[in-house]
Short mmCIF file of C-alpha atoms in Angstrom, two decimals:
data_model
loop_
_atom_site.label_atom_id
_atom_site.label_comp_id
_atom_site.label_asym_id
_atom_site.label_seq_id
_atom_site.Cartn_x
_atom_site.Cartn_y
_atom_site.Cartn_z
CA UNK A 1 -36.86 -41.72 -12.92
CA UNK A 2 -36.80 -37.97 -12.57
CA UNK A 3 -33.88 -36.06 -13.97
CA UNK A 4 -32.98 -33.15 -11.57
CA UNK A 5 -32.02 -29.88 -13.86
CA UNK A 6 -30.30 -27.43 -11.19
CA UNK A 7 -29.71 -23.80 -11.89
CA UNK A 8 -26.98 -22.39 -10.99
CA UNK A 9 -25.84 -19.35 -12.81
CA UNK A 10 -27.06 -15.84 -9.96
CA UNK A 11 -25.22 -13.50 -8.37
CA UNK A 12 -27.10 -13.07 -5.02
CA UNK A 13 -26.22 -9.64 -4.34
CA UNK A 14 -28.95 -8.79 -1.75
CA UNK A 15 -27.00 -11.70 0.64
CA UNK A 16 -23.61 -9.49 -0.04
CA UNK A 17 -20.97 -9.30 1.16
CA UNK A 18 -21.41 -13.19 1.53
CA UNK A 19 -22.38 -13.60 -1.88
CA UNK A 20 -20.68 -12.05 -4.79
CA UNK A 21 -20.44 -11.97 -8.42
CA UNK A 22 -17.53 -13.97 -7.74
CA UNK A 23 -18.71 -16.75 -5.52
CA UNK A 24 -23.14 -16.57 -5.43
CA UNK A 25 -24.58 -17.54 -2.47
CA UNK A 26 -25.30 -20.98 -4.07
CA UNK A 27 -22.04 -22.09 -3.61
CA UNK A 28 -21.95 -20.64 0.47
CA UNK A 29 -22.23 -22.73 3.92
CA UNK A 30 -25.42 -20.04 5.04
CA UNK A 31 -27.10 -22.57 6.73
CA UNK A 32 -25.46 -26.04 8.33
CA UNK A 33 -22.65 -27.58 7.02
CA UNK A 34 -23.29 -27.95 2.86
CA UNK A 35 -23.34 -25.13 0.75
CA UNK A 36 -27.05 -24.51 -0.56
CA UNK A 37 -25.88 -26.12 -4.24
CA UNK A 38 -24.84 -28.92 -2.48
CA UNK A 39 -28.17 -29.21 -0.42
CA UNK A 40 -30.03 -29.23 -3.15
CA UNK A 41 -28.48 -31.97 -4.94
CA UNK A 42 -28.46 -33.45 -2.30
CA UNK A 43 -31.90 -32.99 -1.41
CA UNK A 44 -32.87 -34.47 -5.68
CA UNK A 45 -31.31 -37.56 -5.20
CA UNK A 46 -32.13 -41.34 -4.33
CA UNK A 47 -34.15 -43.92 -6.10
CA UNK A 48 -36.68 -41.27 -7.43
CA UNK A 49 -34.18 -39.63 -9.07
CA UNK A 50 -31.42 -40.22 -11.99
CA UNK A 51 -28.14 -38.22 -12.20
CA UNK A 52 -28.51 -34.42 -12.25
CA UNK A 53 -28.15 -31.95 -14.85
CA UNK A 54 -26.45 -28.65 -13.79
CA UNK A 55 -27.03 -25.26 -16.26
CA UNK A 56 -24.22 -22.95 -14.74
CA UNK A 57 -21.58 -20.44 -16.19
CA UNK A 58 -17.66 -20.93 -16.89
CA UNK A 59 -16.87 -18.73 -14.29
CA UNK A 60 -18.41 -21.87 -11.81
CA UNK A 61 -17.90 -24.98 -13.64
CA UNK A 62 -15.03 -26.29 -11.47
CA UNK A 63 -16.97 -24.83 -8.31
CA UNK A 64 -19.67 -27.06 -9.42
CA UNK A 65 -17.93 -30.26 -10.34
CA UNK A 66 -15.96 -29.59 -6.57
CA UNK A 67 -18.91 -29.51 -4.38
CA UNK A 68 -20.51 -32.19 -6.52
CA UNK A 69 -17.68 -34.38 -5.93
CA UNK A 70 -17.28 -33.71 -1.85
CA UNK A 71 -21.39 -34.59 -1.69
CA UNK A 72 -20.60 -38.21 -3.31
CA UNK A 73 -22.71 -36.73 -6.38
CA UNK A 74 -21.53 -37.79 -10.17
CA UNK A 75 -23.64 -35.03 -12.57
CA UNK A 76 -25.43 -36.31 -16.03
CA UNK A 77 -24.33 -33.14 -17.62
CA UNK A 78 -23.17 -29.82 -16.58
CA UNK A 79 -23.74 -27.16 -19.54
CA UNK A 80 -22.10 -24.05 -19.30
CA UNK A 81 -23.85 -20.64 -20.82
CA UNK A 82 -21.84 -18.45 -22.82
CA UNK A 83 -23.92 -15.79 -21.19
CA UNK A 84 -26.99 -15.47 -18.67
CA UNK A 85 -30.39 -15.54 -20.74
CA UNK A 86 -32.69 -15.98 -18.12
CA UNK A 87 -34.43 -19.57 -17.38
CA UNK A 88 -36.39 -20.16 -20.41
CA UNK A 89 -33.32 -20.80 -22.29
CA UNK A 90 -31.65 -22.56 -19.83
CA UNK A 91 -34.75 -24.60 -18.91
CA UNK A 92 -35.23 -25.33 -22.95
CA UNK A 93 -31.56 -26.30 -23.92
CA UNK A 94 -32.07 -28.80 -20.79
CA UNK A 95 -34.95 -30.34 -22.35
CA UNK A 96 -32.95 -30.27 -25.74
CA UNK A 97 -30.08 -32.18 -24.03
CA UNK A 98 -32.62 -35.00 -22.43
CA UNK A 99 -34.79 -35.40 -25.91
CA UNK A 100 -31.42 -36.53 -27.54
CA UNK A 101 -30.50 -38.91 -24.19
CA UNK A 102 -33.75 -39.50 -22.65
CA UNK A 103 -37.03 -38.34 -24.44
CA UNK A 104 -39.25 -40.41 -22.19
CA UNK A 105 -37.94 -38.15 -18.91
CA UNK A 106 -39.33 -36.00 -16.26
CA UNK A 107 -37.25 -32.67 -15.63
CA UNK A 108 -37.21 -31.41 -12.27
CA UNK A 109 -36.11 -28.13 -12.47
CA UNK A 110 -35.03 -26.44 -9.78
CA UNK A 111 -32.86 -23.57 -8.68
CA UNK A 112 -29.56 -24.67 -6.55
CA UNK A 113 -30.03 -21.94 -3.75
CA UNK A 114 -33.33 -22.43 -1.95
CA UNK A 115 -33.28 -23.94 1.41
CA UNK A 116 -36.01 -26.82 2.15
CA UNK A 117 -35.29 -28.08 5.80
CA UNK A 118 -37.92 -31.29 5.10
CA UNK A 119 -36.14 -33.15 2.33
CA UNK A 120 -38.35 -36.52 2.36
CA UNK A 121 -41.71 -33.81 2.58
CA UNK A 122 -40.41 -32.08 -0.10
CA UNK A 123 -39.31 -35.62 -1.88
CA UNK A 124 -42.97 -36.53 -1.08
CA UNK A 125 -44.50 -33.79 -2.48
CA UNK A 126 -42.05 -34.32 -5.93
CA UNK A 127 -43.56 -37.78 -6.09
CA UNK A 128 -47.28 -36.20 -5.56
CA UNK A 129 -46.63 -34.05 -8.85
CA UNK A 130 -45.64 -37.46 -11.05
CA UNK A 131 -48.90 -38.52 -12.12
CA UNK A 132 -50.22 -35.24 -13.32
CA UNK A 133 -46.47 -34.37 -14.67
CA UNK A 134 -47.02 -38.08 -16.89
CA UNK A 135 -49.96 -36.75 -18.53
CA UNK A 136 -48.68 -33.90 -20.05
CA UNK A 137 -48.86 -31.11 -17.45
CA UNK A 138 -46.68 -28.27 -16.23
CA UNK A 139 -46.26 -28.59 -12.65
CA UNK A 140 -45.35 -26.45 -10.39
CA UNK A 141 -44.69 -25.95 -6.60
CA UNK A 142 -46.26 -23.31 -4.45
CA UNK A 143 -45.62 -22.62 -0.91
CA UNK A 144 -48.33 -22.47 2.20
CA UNK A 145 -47.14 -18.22 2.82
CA UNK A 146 -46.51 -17.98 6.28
CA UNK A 147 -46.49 -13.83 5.96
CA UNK A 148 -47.63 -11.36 3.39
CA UNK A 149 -44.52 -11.30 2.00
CA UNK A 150 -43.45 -8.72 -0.92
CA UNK A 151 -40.81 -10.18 -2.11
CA UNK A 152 -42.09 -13.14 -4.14
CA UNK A 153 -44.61 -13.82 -6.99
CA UNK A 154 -48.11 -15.81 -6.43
CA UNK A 155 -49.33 -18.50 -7.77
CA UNK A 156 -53.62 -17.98 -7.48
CA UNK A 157 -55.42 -21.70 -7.19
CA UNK A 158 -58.79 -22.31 -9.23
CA UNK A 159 -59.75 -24.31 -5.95
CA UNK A 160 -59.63 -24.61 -1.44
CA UNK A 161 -56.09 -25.91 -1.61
CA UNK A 162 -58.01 -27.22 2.14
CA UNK A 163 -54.90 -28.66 4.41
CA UNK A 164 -52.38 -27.97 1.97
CA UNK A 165 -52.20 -31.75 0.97
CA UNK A 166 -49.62 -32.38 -1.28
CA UNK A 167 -50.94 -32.89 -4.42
CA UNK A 168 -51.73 -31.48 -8.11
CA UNK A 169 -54.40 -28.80 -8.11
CA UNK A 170 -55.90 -26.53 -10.58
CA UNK A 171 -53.70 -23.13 -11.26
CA UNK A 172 -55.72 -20.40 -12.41
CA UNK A 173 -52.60 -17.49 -12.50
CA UNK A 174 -49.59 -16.26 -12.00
CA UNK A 175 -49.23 -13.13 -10.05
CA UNK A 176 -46.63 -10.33 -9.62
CA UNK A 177 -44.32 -9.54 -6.76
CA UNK A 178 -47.15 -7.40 -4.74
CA UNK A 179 -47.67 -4.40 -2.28
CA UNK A 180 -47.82 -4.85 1.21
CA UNK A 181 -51.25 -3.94 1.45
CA UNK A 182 -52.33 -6.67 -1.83
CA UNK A 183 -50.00 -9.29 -0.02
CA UNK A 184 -52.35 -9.37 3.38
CA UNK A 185 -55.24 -9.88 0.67
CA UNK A 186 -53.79 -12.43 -0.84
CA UNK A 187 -52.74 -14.31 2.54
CA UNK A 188 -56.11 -13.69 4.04
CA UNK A 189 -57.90 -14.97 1.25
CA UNK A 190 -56.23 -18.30 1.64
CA UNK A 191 -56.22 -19.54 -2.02
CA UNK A 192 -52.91 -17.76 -2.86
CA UNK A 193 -49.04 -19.86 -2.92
CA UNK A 194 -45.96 -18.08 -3.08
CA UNK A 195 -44.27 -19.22 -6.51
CA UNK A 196 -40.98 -21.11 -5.81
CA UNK A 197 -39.72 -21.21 -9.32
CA UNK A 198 -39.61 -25.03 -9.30
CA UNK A 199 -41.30 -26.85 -12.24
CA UNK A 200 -41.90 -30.67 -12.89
CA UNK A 201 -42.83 -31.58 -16.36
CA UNK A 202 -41.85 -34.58 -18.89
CA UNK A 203 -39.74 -33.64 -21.82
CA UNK A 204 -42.22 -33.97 -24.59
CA UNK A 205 -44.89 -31.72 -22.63
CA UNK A 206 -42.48 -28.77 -21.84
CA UNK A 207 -40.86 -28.59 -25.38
CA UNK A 208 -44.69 -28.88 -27.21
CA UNK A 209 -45.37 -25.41 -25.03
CA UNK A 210 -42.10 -23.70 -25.59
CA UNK A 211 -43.12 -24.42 -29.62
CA UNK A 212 -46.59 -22.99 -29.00
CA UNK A 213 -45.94 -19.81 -26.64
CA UNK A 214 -42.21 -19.27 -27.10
CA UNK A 215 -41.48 -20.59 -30.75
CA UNK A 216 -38.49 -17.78 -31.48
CA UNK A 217 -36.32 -19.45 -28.29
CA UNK A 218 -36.17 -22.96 -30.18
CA UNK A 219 -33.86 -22.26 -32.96
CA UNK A 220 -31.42 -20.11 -31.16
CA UNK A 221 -31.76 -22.27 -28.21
CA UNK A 222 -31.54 -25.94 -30.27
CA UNK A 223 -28.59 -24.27 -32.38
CA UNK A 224 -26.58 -23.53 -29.51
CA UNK A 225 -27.29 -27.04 -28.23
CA UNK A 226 -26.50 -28.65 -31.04
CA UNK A 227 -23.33 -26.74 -31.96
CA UNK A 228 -21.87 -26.53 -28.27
CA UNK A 229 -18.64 -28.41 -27.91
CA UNK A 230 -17.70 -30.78 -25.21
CA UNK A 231 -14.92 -29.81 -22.70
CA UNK A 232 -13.38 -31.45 -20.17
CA UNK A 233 -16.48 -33.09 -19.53
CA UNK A 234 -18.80 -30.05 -19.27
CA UNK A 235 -20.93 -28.99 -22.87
CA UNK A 236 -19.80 -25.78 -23.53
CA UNK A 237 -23.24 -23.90 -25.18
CA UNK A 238 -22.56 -22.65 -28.58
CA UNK A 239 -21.94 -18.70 -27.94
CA UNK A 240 -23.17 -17.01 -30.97
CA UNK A 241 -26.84 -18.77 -31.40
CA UNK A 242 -27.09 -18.47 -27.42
CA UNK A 243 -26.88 -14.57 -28.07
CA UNK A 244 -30.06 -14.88 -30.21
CA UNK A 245 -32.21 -15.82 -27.84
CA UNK A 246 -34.40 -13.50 -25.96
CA UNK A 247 -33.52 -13.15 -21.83
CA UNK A 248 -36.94 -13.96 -20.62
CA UNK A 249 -37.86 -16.52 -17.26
CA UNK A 250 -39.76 -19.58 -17.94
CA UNK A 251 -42.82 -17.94 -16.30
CA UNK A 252 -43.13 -14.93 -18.99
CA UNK A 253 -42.28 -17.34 -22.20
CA UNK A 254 -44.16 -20.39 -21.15
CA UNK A 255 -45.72 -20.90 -18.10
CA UNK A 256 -48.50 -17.41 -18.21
CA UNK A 257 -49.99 -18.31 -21.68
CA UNK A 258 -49.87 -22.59 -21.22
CA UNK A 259 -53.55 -23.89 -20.29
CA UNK A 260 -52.40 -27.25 -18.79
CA UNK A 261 -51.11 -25.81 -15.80
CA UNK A 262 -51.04 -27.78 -12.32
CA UNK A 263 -49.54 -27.17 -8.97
CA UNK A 264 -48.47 -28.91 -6.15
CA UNK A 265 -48.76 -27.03 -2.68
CA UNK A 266 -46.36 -27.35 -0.22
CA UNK A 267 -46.14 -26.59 3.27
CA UNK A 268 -43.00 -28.13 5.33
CA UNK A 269 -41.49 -25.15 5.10
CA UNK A 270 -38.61 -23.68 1.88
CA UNK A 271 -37.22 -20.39 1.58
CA UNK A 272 -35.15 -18.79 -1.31
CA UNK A 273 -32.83 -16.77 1.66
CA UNK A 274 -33.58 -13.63 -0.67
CA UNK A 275 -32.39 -11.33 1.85
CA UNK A 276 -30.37 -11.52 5.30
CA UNK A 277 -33.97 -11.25 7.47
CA UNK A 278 -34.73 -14.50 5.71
CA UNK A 279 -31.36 -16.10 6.99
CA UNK A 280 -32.02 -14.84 10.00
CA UNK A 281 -35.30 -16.48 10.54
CA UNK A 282 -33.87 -19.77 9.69
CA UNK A 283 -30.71 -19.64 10.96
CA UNK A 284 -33.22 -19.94 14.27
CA UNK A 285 -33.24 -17.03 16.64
CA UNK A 286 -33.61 -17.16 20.34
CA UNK A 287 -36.64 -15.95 22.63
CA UNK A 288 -35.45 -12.93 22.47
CA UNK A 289 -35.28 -13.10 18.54
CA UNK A 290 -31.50 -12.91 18.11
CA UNK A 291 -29.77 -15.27 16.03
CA UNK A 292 -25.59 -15.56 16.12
CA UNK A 293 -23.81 -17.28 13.54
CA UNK A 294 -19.56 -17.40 13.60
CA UNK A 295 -17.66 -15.57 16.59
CA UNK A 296 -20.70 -13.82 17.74
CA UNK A 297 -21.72 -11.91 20.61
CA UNK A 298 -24.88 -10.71 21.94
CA UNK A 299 -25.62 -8.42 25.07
CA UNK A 300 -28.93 -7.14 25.38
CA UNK A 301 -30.27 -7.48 21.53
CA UNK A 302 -33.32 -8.10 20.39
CA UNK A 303 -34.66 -9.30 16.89
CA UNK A 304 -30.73 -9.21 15.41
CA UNK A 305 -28.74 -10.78 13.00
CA UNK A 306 -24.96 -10.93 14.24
CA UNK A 307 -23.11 -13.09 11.71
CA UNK A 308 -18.71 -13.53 11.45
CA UNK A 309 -17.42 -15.52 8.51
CA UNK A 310 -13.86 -15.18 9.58
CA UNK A 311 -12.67 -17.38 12.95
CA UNK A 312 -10.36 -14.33 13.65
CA UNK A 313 -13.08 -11.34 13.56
CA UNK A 314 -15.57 -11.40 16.63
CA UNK A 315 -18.39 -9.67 16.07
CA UNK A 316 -20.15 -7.96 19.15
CA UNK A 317 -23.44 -6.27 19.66
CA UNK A 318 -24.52 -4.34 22.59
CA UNK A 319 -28.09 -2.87 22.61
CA UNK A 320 -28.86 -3.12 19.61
CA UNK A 321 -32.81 -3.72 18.10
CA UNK A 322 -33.57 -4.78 14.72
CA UNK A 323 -29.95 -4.91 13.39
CA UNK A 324 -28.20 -7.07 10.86
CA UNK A 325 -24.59 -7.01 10.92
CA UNK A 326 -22.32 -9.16 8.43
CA UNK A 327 -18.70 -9.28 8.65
CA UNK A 328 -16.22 -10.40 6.41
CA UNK A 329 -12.47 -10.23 6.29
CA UNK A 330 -12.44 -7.39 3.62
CA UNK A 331 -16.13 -6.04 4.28
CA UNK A 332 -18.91 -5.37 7.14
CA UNK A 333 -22.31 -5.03 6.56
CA UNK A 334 -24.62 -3.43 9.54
CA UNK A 335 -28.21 -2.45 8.45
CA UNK A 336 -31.99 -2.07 9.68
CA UNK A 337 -33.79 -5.32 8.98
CA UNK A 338 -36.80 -3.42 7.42
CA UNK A 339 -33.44 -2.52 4.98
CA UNK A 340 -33.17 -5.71 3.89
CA UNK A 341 -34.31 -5.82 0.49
CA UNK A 342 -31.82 -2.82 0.08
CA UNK A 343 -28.73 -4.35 0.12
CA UNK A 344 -28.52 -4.63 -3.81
CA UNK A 345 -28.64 -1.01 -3.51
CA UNK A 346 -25.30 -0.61 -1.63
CA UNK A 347 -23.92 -3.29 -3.94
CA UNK A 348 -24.39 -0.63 -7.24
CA UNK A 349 -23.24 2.01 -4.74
CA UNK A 350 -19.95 0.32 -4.45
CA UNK A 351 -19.79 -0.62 -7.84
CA UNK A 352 -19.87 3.16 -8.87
CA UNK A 353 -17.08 3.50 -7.01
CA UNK A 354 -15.14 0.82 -8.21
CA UNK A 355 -14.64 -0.48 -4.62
CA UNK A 356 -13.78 -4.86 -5.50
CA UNK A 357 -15.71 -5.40 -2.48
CA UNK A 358 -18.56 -5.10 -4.64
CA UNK A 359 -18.32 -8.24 -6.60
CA UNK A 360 -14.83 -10.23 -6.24
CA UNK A 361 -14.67 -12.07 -3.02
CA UNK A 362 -12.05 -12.32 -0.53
CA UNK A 363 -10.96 -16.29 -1.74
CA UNK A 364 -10.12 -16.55 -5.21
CA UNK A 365 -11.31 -19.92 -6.50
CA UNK A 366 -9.78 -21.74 -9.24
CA UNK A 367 -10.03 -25.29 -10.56
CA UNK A 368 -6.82 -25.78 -9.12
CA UNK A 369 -8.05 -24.67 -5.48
CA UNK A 370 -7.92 -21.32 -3.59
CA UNK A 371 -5.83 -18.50 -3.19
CA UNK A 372 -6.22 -15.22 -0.90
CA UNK A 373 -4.21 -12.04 -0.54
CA UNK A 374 -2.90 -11.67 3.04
CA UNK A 375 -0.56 -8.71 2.93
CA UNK A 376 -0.49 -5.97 -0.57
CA UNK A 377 2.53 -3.30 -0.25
CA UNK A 378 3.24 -1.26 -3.23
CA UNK A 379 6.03 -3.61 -4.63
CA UNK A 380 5.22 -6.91 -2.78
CA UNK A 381 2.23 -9.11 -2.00
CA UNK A 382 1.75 -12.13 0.14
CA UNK A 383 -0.57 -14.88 -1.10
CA UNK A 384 -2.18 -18.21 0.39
CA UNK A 385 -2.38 -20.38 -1.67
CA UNK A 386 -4.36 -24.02 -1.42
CA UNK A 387 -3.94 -27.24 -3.92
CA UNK A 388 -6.07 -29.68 -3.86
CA UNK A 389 -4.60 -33.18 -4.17
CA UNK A 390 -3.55 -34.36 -7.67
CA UNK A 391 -4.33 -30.55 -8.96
CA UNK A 392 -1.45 -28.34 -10.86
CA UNK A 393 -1.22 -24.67 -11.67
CA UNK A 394 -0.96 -24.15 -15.33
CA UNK A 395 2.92 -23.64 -16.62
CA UNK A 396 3.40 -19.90 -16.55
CA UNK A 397 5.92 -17.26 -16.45
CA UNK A 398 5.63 -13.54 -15.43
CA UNK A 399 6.86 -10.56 -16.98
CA UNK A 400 7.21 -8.10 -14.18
CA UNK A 401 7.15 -10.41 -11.04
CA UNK A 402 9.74 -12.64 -9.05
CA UNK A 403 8.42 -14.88 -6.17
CA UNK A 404 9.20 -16.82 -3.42
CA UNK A 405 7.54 -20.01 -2.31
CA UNK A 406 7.31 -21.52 1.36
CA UNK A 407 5.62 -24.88 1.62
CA UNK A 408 3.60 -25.11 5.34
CA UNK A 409 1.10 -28.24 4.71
CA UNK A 410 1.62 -30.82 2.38
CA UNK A 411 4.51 -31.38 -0.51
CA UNK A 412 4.91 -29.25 -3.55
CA UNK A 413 6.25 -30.79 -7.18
CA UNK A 414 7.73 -27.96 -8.29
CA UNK A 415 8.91 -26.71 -12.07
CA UNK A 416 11.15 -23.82 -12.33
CA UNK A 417 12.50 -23.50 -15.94
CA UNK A 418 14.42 -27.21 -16.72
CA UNK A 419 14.65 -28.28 -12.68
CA UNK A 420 11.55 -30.08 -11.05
CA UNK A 421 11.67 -31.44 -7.55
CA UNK A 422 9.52 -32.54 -4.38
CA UNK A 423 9.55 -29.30 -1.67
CA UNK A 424 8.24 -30.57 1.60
CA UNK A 425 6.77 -28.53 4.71
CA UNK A 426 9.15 -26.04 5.99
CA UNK A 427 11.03 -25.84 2.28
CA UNK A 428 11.02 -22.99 0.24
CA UNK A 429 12.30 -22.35 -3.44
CA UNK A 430 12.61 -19.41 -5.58
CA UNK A 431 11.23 -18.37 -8.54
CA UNK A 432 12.48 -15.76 -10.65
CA UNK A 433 11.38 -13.21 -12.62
CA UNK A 434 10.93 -14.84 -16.46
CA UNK A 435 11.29 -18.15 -14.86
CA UNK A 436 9.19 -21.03 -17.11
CA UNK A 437 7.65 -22.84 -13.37
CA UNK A 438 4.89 -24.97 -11.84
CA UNK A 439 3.42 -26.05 -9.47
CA UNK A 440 1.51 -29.12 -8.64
CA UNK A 441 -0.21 -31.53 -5.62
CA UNK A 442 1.39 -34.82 -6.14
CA UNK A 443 0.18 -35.71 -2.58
CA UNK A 444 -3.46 -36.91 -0.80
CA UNK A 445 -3.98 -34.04 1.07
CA UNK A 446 -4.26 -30.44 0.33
CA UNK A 447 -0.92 -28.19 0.02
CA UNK A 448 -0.59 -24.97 1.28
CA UNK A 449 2.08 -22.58 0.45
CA UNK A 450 3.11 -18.77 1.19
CA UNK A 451 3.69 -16.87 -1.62
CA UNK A 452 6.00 -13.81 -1.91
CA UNK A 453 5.99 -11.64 -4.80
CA UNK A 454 8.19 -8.56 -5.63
CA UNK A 455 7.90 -6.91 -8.35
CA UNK A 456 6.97 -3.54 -10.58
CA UNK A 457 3.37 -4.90 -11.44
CA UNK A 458 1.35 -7.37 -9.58
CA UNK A 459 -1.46 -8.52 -11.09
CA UNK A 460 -2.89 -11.11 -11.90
CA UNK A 461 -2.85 -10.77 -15.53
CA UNK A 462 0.58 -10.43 -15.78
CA UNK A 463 0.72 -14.26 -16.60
CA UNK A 464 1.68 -15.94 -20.12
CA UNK A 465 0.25 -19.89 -20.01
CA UNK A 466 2.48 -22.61 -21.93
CA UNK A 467 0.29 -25.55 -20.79
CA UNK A 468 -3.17 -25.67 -19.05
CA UNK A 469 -5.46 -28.54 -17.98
CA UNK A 470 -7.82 -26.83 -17.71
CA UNK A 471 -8.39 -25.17 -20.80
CA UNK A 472 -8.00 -21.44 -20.10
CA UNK A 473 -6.79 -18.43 -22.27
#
């Protein structure tokens, strides 16, 4: 059995405003009907495979455990970092976790926001790597390159990979991101595989090398393992020990000094969507090399991205060549496709300006569910707000705020000071300003509300907790 380990801590800011700091791209719908986390657990599971392992942050956890759930997937573990170190240590207190659970184990590590159209190929090509992975080698995956592409790293082979045959071959180096003009080389030549970041390796074999090449990661790394404390099901990392260790990737602590290196090429197609011309090519463009995604329309574009996440914003193009226009509810992206690799760039732009475009995203997620702002006056806001069933907002009470509940989907248990009752669809209650309250999703089905507040402050720290489930400050 191979024990998926997925990854899922980035920020994806060159697929902004789609992906935030807030909510990654991960955790988005960019292509079909699963997010790209889901997808890919989705996509390590079966009889090959045990229950996965998830390495993510606090900020995500109940993300994670949400999307898990709606696949039909129940995790191993989920272990939350106290910060982000890079994938050595993530990849290391992994193998720290599975030594103590399952020493005799494969890890398949993998990050959670590639897409791979093929599943079975890529399952295939998983099952190609065991053998060599048994006997105490690294493996990795490399991909066919279908362009000389910039934006990866290589992976050089020691021999003809021939068809591209799935299967272990020798790896003679890793190589950097490249020029242009080095990236042609290296896709004429033949003998070069883009580097997809995903590893295959048994316990015992990947924990010998980090002791050899990367021995200062092992105490920090094992402390914070052994010292993290369990919460609500997810193994909160021990923060102070985490801090010690260095934030390096697997491939600069481990994988450029170890010398039993293999790698598995594959060729059924995978990209890491690190940039909006990469959605575009697999979202699937026309003849005309226009792809629409959303409330979309095209009239006389060529080779253009015209993408809506909102059901209420269409998005039109007229003439337009080479354009990639994003829009949100609360942002619009329109750039050159050559720009694409830019993006990040507006991202820090916005950030010096302390726009909250930049990182927080339009939905709010909590463990509880959603909420969105749909109307912000200078005394008054207006809220959405979404429970999932058998979820409850923490007991609370606000200092500078009254507000004003109207129930449109669903049934509300409400708490306001000593008085709980059921409010159905179409009933409203007030809360006011001091008031101890609550409220909760007795019901099946998700409950939406409208919220009104007035007050002289609105935020959203203005909140004192009495009670919490789920274990916030």
């Amino acid at each position: 059995m191979i024990t998926p380990v997925l990854l899922c801590g980035g920020s994806g800011t060159r697929l902004w405003p789609l992906s935030r700091k807030s909510y990654p791209k991960q955790f988005a719908a960019l292509i079909g009907d699963n997010t790209l986390f889901q997808a890919s657990a989705t996509r390590l599971s079966g009889p090959d495979f045990a229950a996965p392992m998830v390495l993510t942050n606090a900020d995500f956890r109940f993300i994670v455990t949400e999307q898990l759930a709606e696949a039909g997937i129940d995790p191993a573990a989920i272990l939350i970092e106290p910060e982000g170190r890079n994938t050595a240590p993530a990849v290391l207190a992994a193998a720290l976790w599975l030594e103590k659970t399952d020493p005799d184990a494969l890890m398949l590590v993998a990050p959670s926001d590639h897409v791979v159209p093929d599943a079975a190929a890529f399952r295939a090509a998983v099952q190609a790597g065991t053998s060599a992975a048994e006997a105490g080698q690294l493996v990795t995956f490399g991909i066919k390159p279908t362009h000389a592409e910039t934006g990866y790293g290589y992976l050089e082979l020691s021999e003809d990979p021939g068809d591209f045959t799935a299967r272990p071959l020798a790896l003679s180096r890793f190589v950097e991101k490249p020029d242009a003009a080095r990236a042609q080389e290296m896709l004429t030549a033949g003998n070069y595989l883009w580097n997809a970041g995903i590893f295959l390796f048994s316990v015992a074999a990947i924990l010998k090398a980090f002791r050899a090449h990367a021995p200062d990661l092992v105490a920090p790394v094992q402390a914070a393992v052994e010292q993290g404390k369990p919460d609500l099901g997810f193994l909160r990392l021990a923060p102070e020990p985490w801090a010690k260790a260095d934030d390096i990737s697997i491939d600069y602590a481990v994988m450029e000094h170890a010398d039993n290196l293999s790698v598995v090429p594959f060729a059924a197609g995978w990209s890491d969507l690190g940039g909006w011309d990469a959605v575009w090519r697999e979202t699937g463009p026309d003849a005309r090399g226009v792809a629409l995604s959303g409330p979309a329309t095209a009239l006389d574009c060529d080779d253009t991205l015209l993408r809506s996440e909102d059901d209420a914003l269409e998005v039109v193009g007229i003439g337009l060549k080479n354009i990639i226009t994003v829009a949100m509810p609360d942002a619009v992206l329109v750039a050159d496709a050559s720009r694409a690799q830019d993006v990040k760039q507006a991202v820090a732009a916005l950030k010096a300006k302390q726009a909250k475009q930049a990182e927080s995203f339009p939905k709010d997620h909590r463990p509880w569910g959603w909420f969105e702002s749909l109307v912000i006056g200078e005394r008054f806001q207006v809220k959405r707000i979404v429970v999932h069933p058998g979820a409850a907002l923490s007991l609370q009470s606000h200092h500078h705020r009254s507000e004003h509940w109207i129930v449109v989907e669903g049934t509300a248990k409400v708490t306001v000071d000593d008085d709980v009752k059921l409010v159905t669809e179409n009933q409203s209650v007030y809360i006011p300003l001091g008031a101890v309250h609550r409220m909760e999703n007795p019901g099946k089905v998700p409950m939406v509300l409208i919220e009104v507040q007035t007050g002289t402050y609105l935020g959203e720290d203005d909140i004192i907790r009495y009670e919490d489930v789920y274990s916030r400050d």
